[in-house]
Amino acid sequence: MSDFESEDNKNYSKPEWWDGEYAKCSKNDQYEWYTGSYDEDFIKLLCKLIPNYESKIVHFGCGISRIQETLYDKGYHDITNNDISEKCIQLMKESDTRGMKWDIVDVLNPLPYADESFDVALDKGTLDAVILEKADKWEIDEEAYEISGKYFNEVSRILKPGGVFIQISFGQPHFRRRIFQREQFNWTVNVETLPPKKTFHFFAYVCRKNE
């Protein structure tokens, strides 16, 4: 299985690089960025933020994570997973025994979903892959604002009023809050800090779309 490490951070935004890494994986492999289904505190946080069992959930940049399986087994059955890598989605379709939805999606292009069609959007590390080191400093690169703006505008569009975008990141709040707290996205931002289970602290940026 791949270790999904690259010496060139630019690779993390290239679908062909991801396809090459997923080609090294088997259908039942698992890789979790930051945290996963083994982290009870993280799963409890997600369940607290999901409104009810009928909630429509979209999982951006699912990779070969298994958190969607944990959520499904807890009763949340309307889950749409997507990733930029065709090879990744092929692997996940082959291993899926629960009948979830799987799409090939580039989050920096218009999302293939209708307006106000989801209650919850989940991103565990996908934003970090596309903005990389551009955002984690006192003077954020304009490119980080531009890239995240494209993504967040689309996330806001597909969320129902009152819906929530949960973005999991290692990015420190004193840097990252600024890219979330922009009027154009029409959401209220809170940050949850979760202690490390295997590596380091990480953060849940909880963006609730205003009614």
Coordinates of N, CA and C in Angstrom, one line a residue:
M1 N 0.8 -1.2 0.0 CA 0.0 0.0 0.0 C 0.9 1.2 0.0
S2 N 0.4 2.3 -0.6 CA 1.1 3.6 -0.6 C 1.2 4.2 0.7
D3 N 2.2 5.0 1.0 CA 2.3 5.8 2.2 C 1.8 7.2 1.9
F4 N 1.4 7.5 0.7 CA 0.8 8.8 0.3 C 1.7 10.0 0.7
E5 N 3.0 9.8 0.6 CA 3.9 10.9 0.9 C 4.6 11.3 -0.4
S6 N 4.8 12.6 -0.6 CA 5.4 13.1 -1.7 C 6.4 14.2 -1.3
E7 N 7.6 14.3 -1.9 CA 8.5 15.3 -1.6 C 8.1 16.6 -2.2
D8 N 7.2 16.6 -3.2 CA 6.7 17.8 -3.9 C 5.3 18.0 -3.5
N9 N 5.0 19.0 -2.7 CA 3.6 19.2 -2.2 C 2.6 19.5 -3.3
K10 N 3.1 19.9 -4.5 CA 2.2 20.2 -5.6 C 1.5 19.0 -6.1
N11 N 2.1 17.8 -5.8 CA 1.5 16.6 -6.3 C 0.1 16.3 -5.7
Y12 N -0.1 16.9 -4.5 CA -1.3 16.6 -3.7 C -2.5 17.2 -4.4
S13 N -2.3 18.0 -5.4 CA -3.5 18.6 -6.1 C -3.6 18.0 -7.5
K14 N -2.8 17.0 -7.8 CA -2.8 16.4 -9.2 C -3.5 15.0 -9.2
P15 N -4.6 14.9 -9.9 CA -5.3 13.6 -9.9 C -4.4 12.4 -10.4
E16 N -3.5 12.7 -11.4 CA -2.6 11.6 -11.9 C -1.7 11.1 -10.8
W17 N -1.2 12.0 -9.9 CA -0.4 11.5 -8.8 C -1.2 10.6 -7.9
W18 N -2.4 11.0 -7.5 CA -3.2 10.2 -6.7 C -3.6 8.9 -7.3
D19 N -3.9 8.9 -8.6 CA -4.2 7.6 -9.3 C -3.0 6.6 -9.2
G20 N -1.8 7.2 -9.3 CA -0.6 6.3 -9.2 C -0.4 5.7 -7.8
E21 N -0.8 6.5 -6.8 CA -0.6 6.0 -5.4 C -1.7 5.0 -5.1
Y22 N -2.9 5.3 -5.6 CA -4.0 4.3 -5.3 C -3.8 3.0 -6.1
A23 N -3.1 3.1 -7.2 CA -2.8 1.9 -8.0 C -1.9 0.9 -7.2
K24 N -1.3 1.4 -6.1 CA -0.5 0.5 -5.2 C -1.3 -0.1 -4.1
C25 N -2.6 0.2 -4.1 CA -3.5 -0.2 -3.0 C -4.4 -1.3 -3.4
S26 N -4.9 -2.1 -2.5 CA -5.9 -3.1 -2.7 C -7.3 -2.6 -2.2
K27 N -8.3 -3.3 -2.6 CA -9.7 -2.7 -2.4 C -10.0 -2.6 -0.9
N28 N -9.4 -3.4 0.0 CA -9.8 -3.4 1.4 C -8.7 -2.6 2.2
D29 N -7.8 -1.9 1.6 CA -6.8 -1.1 2.3 C -7.5 0.1 2.9
Q30 N -6.8 0.6 4.0 CA -7.4 1.8 4.7 C -6.2 2.7 5.0
Y31 N -6.5 4.0 4.7 CA -5.5 5.1 5.1 C -6.3 6.3 5.6
E32 N -5.9 6.7 6.8 CA -6.7 7.8 7.4 C -5.7 9.0 7.6
W33 N -6.1 10.2 7.1 CA -5.4 11.4 7.3 C -5.9 11.9 8.7
Y34 N -4.9 12.2 9.6 CA -5.1 12.9 10.9 C -5.8 11.9 11.9
T35 N -7.0 11.4 11.5 CA -7.7 10.6 12.5 C -8.7 9.7 11.7
G36 N -9.4 8.8 12.4 CA -10.3 8.0 11.7 C -11.3 7.3 12.6
S37 N -11.9 6.2 12.1 CA -12.9 5.6 12.9 C -12.5 5.0 14.2
Y38 N -11.1 4.9 14.4 CA -10.6 4.4 15.7 C -10.7 5.4 16.8
D39 N -11.0 6.7 16.4 CA -11.0 7.8 17.3 C -12.4 8.1 17.8
E40 N -12.8 7.6 19.0 CA -14.1 7.7 19.5 C -14.5 9.2 19.6
D41 N -13.6 10.0 20.1 CA -14.0 11.4 20.3 C -14.3 12.1 19.0
F42 N -13.6 11.7 17.9 CA -13.9 12.3 16.6 C -15.2 11.8 16.1
I43 N -15.5 10.6 16.2 CA -16.8 10.0 15.7 C -17.9 10.6 16.5
K44 N -17.8 10.8 17.8 CA -18.8 11.4 18.6 C -19.0 12.9 18.2
L45 N -18.0 13.6 17.8 CA -18.1 15.0 17.4 C -19.0 15.0 16.1
L46 N -18.6 14.1 15.1 CA -19.4 14.0 13.9 C -20.8 13.7 14.1
C47 N -21.1 12.8 15.0 CA -22.5 12.4 15.3 C -23.2 13.5 15.9
K48 N -22.5 14.3 16.8 CA -23.2 15.5 17.4 C -23.6 16.5 16.4
L49 N -22.7 16.7 15.3 CA -23.0 17.7 14.4 C -23.9 17.3 13.2
I50 N -24.1 16.0 13.0 CA -25.1 15.6 12.0 C -26.5 15.7 12.6
P51 N -27.4 16.4 11.9 CA -28.7 16.7 12.5 C -29.5 15.4 12.9
N52 N -29.6 14.5 12.0 CA -30.4 13.3 12.3 C -30.0 12.2 11.3
Y53 N -30.7 11.0 11.5 CA -30.3 9.8 10.7 C -30.7 10.0 9.2
E54 N -31.6 10.9 9.0 CA -32.1 11.1 7.6 C -31.2 12.1 6.8
S55 N -30.2 12.7 7.5 CA -29.4 13.8 6.9 C -28.7 13.3 5.7
K56 N -28.7 14.1 4.7 CA -27.9 13.8 3.5 C -26.5 14.4 3.6
I57 N -25.5 13.5 3.5 CA -24.1 13.8 3.8 C -23.3 13.6 2.6
V58 N -22.4 14.6 2.3 CA -21.4 14.4 1.2 C -20.0 14.5 1.8
H59 N -19.2 13.5 1.4 CA -17.9 13.4 2.0 C -16.8 13.7 0.9
F60 N -16.2 14.8 1.0 CA -15.2 15.3 0.0 C -13.9 14.7 0.2
G61 N -13.2 14.2 -0.9 CA -11.9 13.7 -0.8 C -11.8 12.5 0.1
C62 N -12.7 11.5 -0.1 CA -12.9 10.4 0.8 C -11.6 9.5 0.8
G63 N -10.9 9.4 -0.3 CA -9.7 8.6 -0.3 C -10.1 7.1 0.1
I64 N -9.2 6.4 0.8 CA -9.6 5.1 1.2 C -9.8 5.1 2.8
S65 N -10.3 6.2 3.2 CA -10.8 6.3 4.6 C -12.0 5.4 4.8
R66 N -12.2 5.0 6.0 CA -13.4 4.2 6.3 C -14.4 4.9 7.3
I67 N -14.2 6.2 7.5 CA -15.1 6.8 8.4 C -16.6 6.8 7.9
Q68 N -16.7 6.8 6.6 CA -18.1 6.8 6.1 C -18.8 5.4 6.5
E69 N -18.0 4.4 6.5 CA -18.5 3.1 6.9 C -19.0 3.1 8.4
T70 N -18.2 3.8 9.3 CA -18.5 3.9 10.7 C -19.8 4.7 10.8
L71 N -19.9 5.8 10.1 CA -21.1 6.6 10.2 C -22.3 5.8 9.6
Y72 N -22.2 5.1 8.6 CA -23.3 4.3 8.0 C -23.7 3.3 9.1
D73 N -22.8 2.6 9.7 CA -23.2 1.6 10.7 C -23.8 2.2 12.0
K74 N -23.6 3.5 12.2 CA -24.3 4.2 13.3 C -25.7 4.7 12.9
G75 N -26.1 4.5 11.6 CA -27.4 4.8 11.2 C -27.6 5.9 10.2
Y76 N -26.5 6.5 9.8 CA -26.5 7.6 8.8 C -26.3 7.0 7.4
H77 N -27.4 6.7 6.7 CA -27.3 5.9 5.5 C -27.2 6.7 4.1
D78 N -27.5 8.0 4.2 CA -27.6 8.7 2.9 C -26.2 9.5 2.8
I79 N -25.2 8.7 2.4 CA -23.8 9.2 2.3 C -23.4 9.2 0.8
T80 N -22.9 10.3 0.3 CA -22.3 10.4 -1.0 C -20.8 10.7 -0.8
N81 N -20.0 9.8 -1.3 CA -18.5 10.0 -1.2 C -17.9 10.4 -2.5
N82 N -16.9 11.2 -2.5 CA -16.2 11.5 -3.8 C -14.7 11.7 -3.6
D83 N -14.0 11.7 -4.7 CA -12.6 11.9 -4.7 C -12.2 12.3 -6.1
I84 N -11.0 13.0 -6.2 CA -10.5 13.4 -7.5 C -9.9 12.2 -8.3
S85 N -9.6 11.1 -7.6 CA -8.9 10.0 -8.2 C -9.9 8.9 -8.7
E86 N -9.9 8.7 -10.0 CA -10.8 7.6 -10.5 C -10.4 6.3 -10.0
K87 N -9.1 6.0 -9.8 CA -8.6 4.8 -9.2 C -9.1 4.6 -7.8
C88 N -9.1 5.6 -7.0 CA -9.6 5.6 -5.6 C -11.1 5.2 -5.6
I89 N -11.9 5.8 -6.4 CA -13.3 5.6 -6.5 C -13.6 4.1 -6.9
Q90 N -12.8 3.6 -7.9 CA -12.9 2.3 -8.3 C -12.7 1.3 -7.1
L91 N -11.6 1.5 -6.4 CA -11.3 0.7 -5.2 C -12.5 0.7 -4.2
M92 N -13.0 1.9 -3.9 CA -14.0 2.0 -2.9 C -15.3 1.4 -3.3
K93 N -15.6 1.5 -4.6 CA -16.8 0.9 -5.1 C -16.7 -0.6 -4.9
E94 N -15.5 -1.1 -5.2 CA -15.3 -2.6 -5.2 C -15.4 -3.1 -3.7
S95 N -15.1 -2.3 -2.7 CA -15.1 -2.8 -1.4 C -16.4 -2.4 -0.6
D96 N -17.2 -1.6 -1.2 CA -18.4 -1.1 -0.6 C -19.5 -2.2 -0.5
T97 N -19.8 -2.6 0.8 CA -20.9 -3.6 1.0 C -22.2 -2.9 1.5
R98 N -22.2 -1.6 1.5 CA -23.3 -0.9 2.1 C -24.2 -0.2 1.1
G99 N -23.8 -0.1 -0.1 CA -24.6 0.6 -1.1 C -24.5 2.1 -1.1
M100 N -23.4 2.7 -0.7 CA -23.2 4.1 -0.7 C -23.0 4.6 -2.1
K101 N -23.0 6.0 -2.2 CA -22.8 6.6 -3.6 C -21.4 7.0 -3.7
W102 N -20.8 6.9 -4.9 CA -19.4 7.2 -5.2 C -19.3 8.1 -6.4
D103 N -18.6 9.2 -6.4 CA -18.4 10.1 -7.5 C -17.0 10.5 -7.7
I104 N -16.6 10.8 -8.9 CA -15.3 11.3 -9.2 C -15.5 12.9 -9.3
V105 N -14.9 13.6 -8.4 CA -15.1 15.0 -8.3 C -13.8 15.8 -8.0
D106 N -13.6 16.9 -8.7 CA -12.5 17.8 -8.4 C -13.2 19.0 -7.7
V107 N -12.8 19.2 -6.4 CA -13.5 20.2 -5.6 C -13.2 21.6 -6.1
L108 N -12.2 21.8 -7.0 CA -11.9 23.1 -7.5 C -12.7 23.5 -8.8
N109 N -13.6 22.6 -9.2 CA -14.5 22.8 -10.3 C -15.9 22.8 -9.8
P110 N -16.9 23.3 -10.5 CA -18.2 23.3 -10.1 C -18.7 21.9 -9.7
L111 N -19.3 21.8 -8.5 CA -19.7 20.5 -8.0 C -20.9 20.0 -8.7
P112 N -21.0 18.6 -8.9 CA -22.1 18.1 -9.7 C -23.3 17.8 -8.9
Y113 N -23.6 18.7 -8.0 CA -24.7 18.5 -7.1 C -25.7 19.7 -7.1
A114 N -26.9 19.5 -6.9 CA -27.9 20.6 -6.9 C -27.8 21.5 -5.8
D115 N -28.3 22.7 -5.9 CA -28.4 23.7 -4.9 C -29.1 23.2 -3.7
E116 N -28.6 23.5 -2.5 CA -29.3 23.1 -1.2 C -29.7 21.7 -1.1
S117 N -28.8 20.8 -1.5 CA -29.1 19.3 -1.6 C -28.5 18.5 -0.5
F118 N -27.7 19.1 0.4 CA -27.1 18.3 1.5 C -27.2 19.0 2.8
D119 N -27.3 18.2 3.9 CA -27.4 18.7 5.2 C -26.0 18.9 5.8
V120 N -25.1 18.0 5.4 CA -23.7 17.9 6.0 C -22.7 17.7 4.9
A121 N -21.6 18.5 4.9 CA -20.5 18.3 4.0 C -19.3 18.1 4.9
L122 N -18.6 17.0 4.6 CA -17.4 16.6 5.4 C -16.1 16.6 4.6
D123 N -15.1 17.2 5.1 CA -13.8 17.2 4.4 C -12.7 16.9 5.5
K124 N -12.0 15.8 5.3 CA -10.9 15.5 6.3 C -9.6 15.5 5.5
G125 N -9.0 16.7 5.5 CA -7.7 16.8 4.8 C -7.7 17.3 3.4
T126 N -8.9 17.3 2.8 CA -8.9 17.7 1.3 C -8.5 19.1 1.1
L127 N -9.0 20.0 1.9 CA -8.6 21.4 1.8 C -7.1 21.6 1.9
D128 N -6.5 20.9 2.9 CA -5.1 20.9 3.1 C -4.3 20.5 1.9
A129 N -4.8 19.5 1.2 CA -4.2 19.0 0.0 C -4.1 20.1 -1.1
V130 N -5.2 20.9 -1.2 CA -5.2 21.9 -2.3 C -4.6 23.2 -2.0
I131 N -4.5 23.6 -0.7 CA -3.9 24.9 -0.4 C -2.5 24.7 0.2
L132 N -2.2 23.5 0.7 CA -0.8 23.2 1.1 C -0.3 24.2 2.1
E133 N 0.9 24.7 1.9 CA 1.5 25.6 2.8 C 1.2 27.1 2.5
K134 N 0.2 27.3 1.6 CA -0.1 28.7 1.2 C -0.9 29.4 2.3
A135 N -1.5 28.7 3.2 CA -2.4 29.4 4.2 C -1.9 29.4 5.6
D136 N -0.9 28.6 5.9 CA -0.4 28.5 7.3 C 0.7 29.4 7.6
K137 N 0.4 30.7 7.5 CA 1.4 31.8 7.9 C 0.7 33.1 8.1
W138 N 1.4 34.0 8.7 CA 0.7 35.3 9.0 C 0.2 36.0 7.8
E139 N 1.0 36.0 6.7 CA 0.5 36.6 5.5 C 0.1 35.5 4.5
I140 N -1.2 35.2 4.5 CA -1.7 34.1 3.6 C -1.6 34.5 2.2
D141 N -1.1 33.6 1.4 CA -1.0 33.8 -0.1 C -2.4 34.1 -0.7
E142 N -2.4 35.0 -1.6 CA -3.7 35.3 -2.3 C -4.2 34.1 -3.0
E143 N -3.3 33.2 -3.4 CA -3.8 32.0 -4.1 C -4.6 31.1 -3.1
A144 N -4.2 31.1 -1.8 CA -5.0 30.3 -0.8 C -6.4 30.8 -0.7
Y145 N -6.6 32.1 -0.7 CA -7.9 32.7 -0.7 C -8.7 32.4 -1.9
E146 N -8.0 32.4 -3.1 CA -8.7 32.2 -4.3 C -9.1 30.7 -4.4
I147 N -8.2 29.8 -4.1 CA -8.5 28.3 -4.2 C -9.6 27.9 -3.2
S148 N -9.5 28.3 -2.0 CA -10.5 28.0 -1.0 C -11.8 28.7 -1.3
G149 N -11.8 29.9 -1.9 CA -13.0 30.6 -2.2 C -13.8 29.8 -3.3
K150 N -13.1 29.3 -4.3 CA -13.8 28.5 -5.3 C -14.5 27.3 -4.6
Y151 N -13.8 26.6 -3.8 CA -14.3 25.4 -3.1 C -15.5 25.8 -2.1
F152 N -15.2 26.8 -1.3 CA -16.2 27.1 -0.3 C -17.5 27.7 -0.9
N153 N -17.4 28.4 -1.9 CA -18.6 28.9 -2.6 C -19.5 27.8 -3.1
E154 N -18.9 26.7 -3.6 CA -19.6 25.6 -4.1 C -20.2 24.8 -2.9
V155 N -19.4 24.7 -1.8 CA -19.9 24.0 -0.7 C -21.2 24.7 -0.1
S156 N -21.0 26.0 0.0 CA -22.2 26.8 0.5 C -23.4 26.6 -0.4
R157 N -23.2 26.6 -1.7 CA -24.3 26.5 -2.6 C -25.0 25.2 -2.4
I158 N -24.3 24.1 -2.2 CA -25.0 22.8 -2.1 C -25.6 22.5 -0.7
L159 N -25.2 23.2 0.3 CA -25.7 23.0 1.6 C -27.1 23.7 1.8
K160 N -27.9 23.0 2.5 CA -29.2 23.5 2.8 C -29.1 24.6 3.9
P161 N -30.0 25.6 4.0 CA -29.9 26.5 5.1 C -29.9 25.8 6.4
G162 N -29.0 26.1 7.3 CA -28.8 25.4 8.5 C -27.9 24.2 8.4
G163 N -27.5 23.9 7.2 CA -26.5 22.8 7.0 C -25.1 23.1 7.5
V164 N -24.3 22.1 7.7 CA -23.0 22.3 8.3 C -21.9 21.7 7.4
F165 N -20.8 22.5 7.3 CA -19.6 22.0 6.6 C -18.6 21.8 7.7
I166 N -18.1 20.5 7.8 CA -17.1 20.1 8.8 C -15.8 19.9 8.1
Q167 N -14.8 20.8 8.3 CA -13.5 20.6 7.7 C -12.5 20.3 8.7
I168 N -11.8 19.2 8.5 CA -10.8 18.7 9.5 C -9.4 19.0 8.9
S169 N -8.6 19.6 9.8 CA -7.3 20.2 9.3 C -6.3 20.2 10.4
F170 N -5.0 20.1 10.0 CA -4.0 20.4 11.0 C -3.7 21.9 11.1
G171 N -4.3 22.7 10.2 CA -4.1 24.1 10.1 C -4.5 24.8 11.4
Q172 N -3.6 25.6 12.0 CA -3.9 26.3 13.2 C -5.0 27.4 13.0
P173 N -5.9 27.5 14.0 CA -7.0 28.5 13.9 C -6.5 29.9 13.7
H174 N -5.4 30.3 14.3 CA -4.9 31.7 14.2 C -4.5 32.0 12.8
F175 N -4.2 31.0 12.0 CA -4.0 31.2 10.5 C -5.3 30.9 9.7
R176 N -5.9 29.8 10.0 CA -6.9 29.3 9.0 C -8.3 30.0 9.2
R177 N -8.7 30.5 10.4 CA -10.0 31.1 10.5 C -10.3 32.1 9.4
R178 N -9.3 32.9 9.0 CA -9.5 34.0 8.1 C -10.0 33.5 6.8
I179 N -9.6 32.3 6.3 CA -10.1 31.9 5.0 C -11.5 31.3 5.1
F180 N -12.0 30.9 6.3 CA -13.4 30.5 6.5 C -14.3 31.7 6.7
Q181 N -13.9 32.7 7.5 CA -14.7 33.7 7.9 C -14.8 34.9 6.9
R182 N -15.4 34.6 5.8 CA -15.6 35.6 4.8 C -17.1 35.6 4.5
E183 N -17.7 36.8 4.4 CA -19.1 37.0 4.2 C -19.7 36.3 3.1
Q184 N -19.0 36.1 2.0 CA -19.5 35.5 0.8 C -20.0 34.1 1.0
F185 N -19.6 33.4 2.0 CA -20.0 32.0 2.2 C -21.2 31.9 3.0
N186 N -21.7 32.9 3.7 CA -22.9 33.0 4.4 C -23.0 31.8 5.5
W187 N -21.9 31.7 6.3 CA -22.0 30.7 7.3 C -21.3 31.3 8.6
T188 N -21.6 30.6 9.7 CA -21.0 31.0 11.0 C -20.0 29.9 11.4
V189 N -18.8 30.4 11.8 CA -17.7 29.4 12.0 C -17.3 29.2 13.5
N190 N -17.2 28.0 13.9 CA -16.7 27.6 15.2 C -15.6 26.6 15.0
V191 N -14.7 26.5 15.9 CA -13.6 25.6 15.8 C -13.5 24.7 17.0
E192 N -13.5 23.4 16.8 CA -13.3 22.4 17.8 C -11.9 21.8 17.7
T193 N -11.2 21.7 18.9 CA -9.9 21.1 18.9 C -10.0 19.7 19.5
L194 N -9.4 18.8 18.8 CA -9.4 17.4 19.3 C -8.0 17.0 19.6
P195 N -7.8 16.3 20.7 CA -6.5 15.9 21.1 C -6.0 14.7 20.3
P196 N -4.7 14.6 20.2 CA -4.1 13.5 19.3 C -4.3 12.1 19.9
K197 N -4.6 11.2 19.0 CA -4.7 9.8 19.4 C -3.4 9.1 18.9
K198 N -2.9 9.5 17.8 CA -1.7 8.9 17.2 C -0.6 9.9 16.9
T199 N -0.9 11.1 16.6 CA 0.1 12.1 16.1 C 0.0 13.4 16.9
F200 N -0.8 14.3 16.4 CA -0.8 15.7 17.0 C -2.2 16.2 17.0
H201 N -2.4 17.3 17.6 CA -3.7 18.0 17.7 C -4.2 18.3 16.3
F202 N -5.5 18.3 16.1 CA -6.1 18.7 14.8 C -7.3 19.5 15.1
F203 N -7.9 20.1 14.1 CA -9.0 21.0 14.3 C -10.2 20.7 13.4
A204 N -11.4 20.9 13.9 CA -12.6 20.8 13.1 C -13.2 22.2 13.0
Y205 N -13.1 22.7 11.7 CA -13.7 24.0 11.4 C -15.2 23.7 11.1
V206 N -16.1 24.2 11.9 CA -17.5 23.8 11.8 C -18.2 25.1 11.3
C207 N -18.6 25.0 10.0 CA -19.2 26.2 9.3 C -20.7 25.9 9.1
R208 N -21.5 26.6 9.8 CA -23.0 26.4 9.7 C -23.6 27.5 8.8
K209 N -24.3 27.0 7.8 CA -24.9 27.9 6.8 C -26.0 28.7 7.5
N210 N -26.1 30.0 7.3 CA -27.1 30.8 7.9 C -28.5 30.5 7.3
E211 N -29.5 30.6 8.1 CA -30.9 30.3 7.6 C -31.3 31.4 6.7

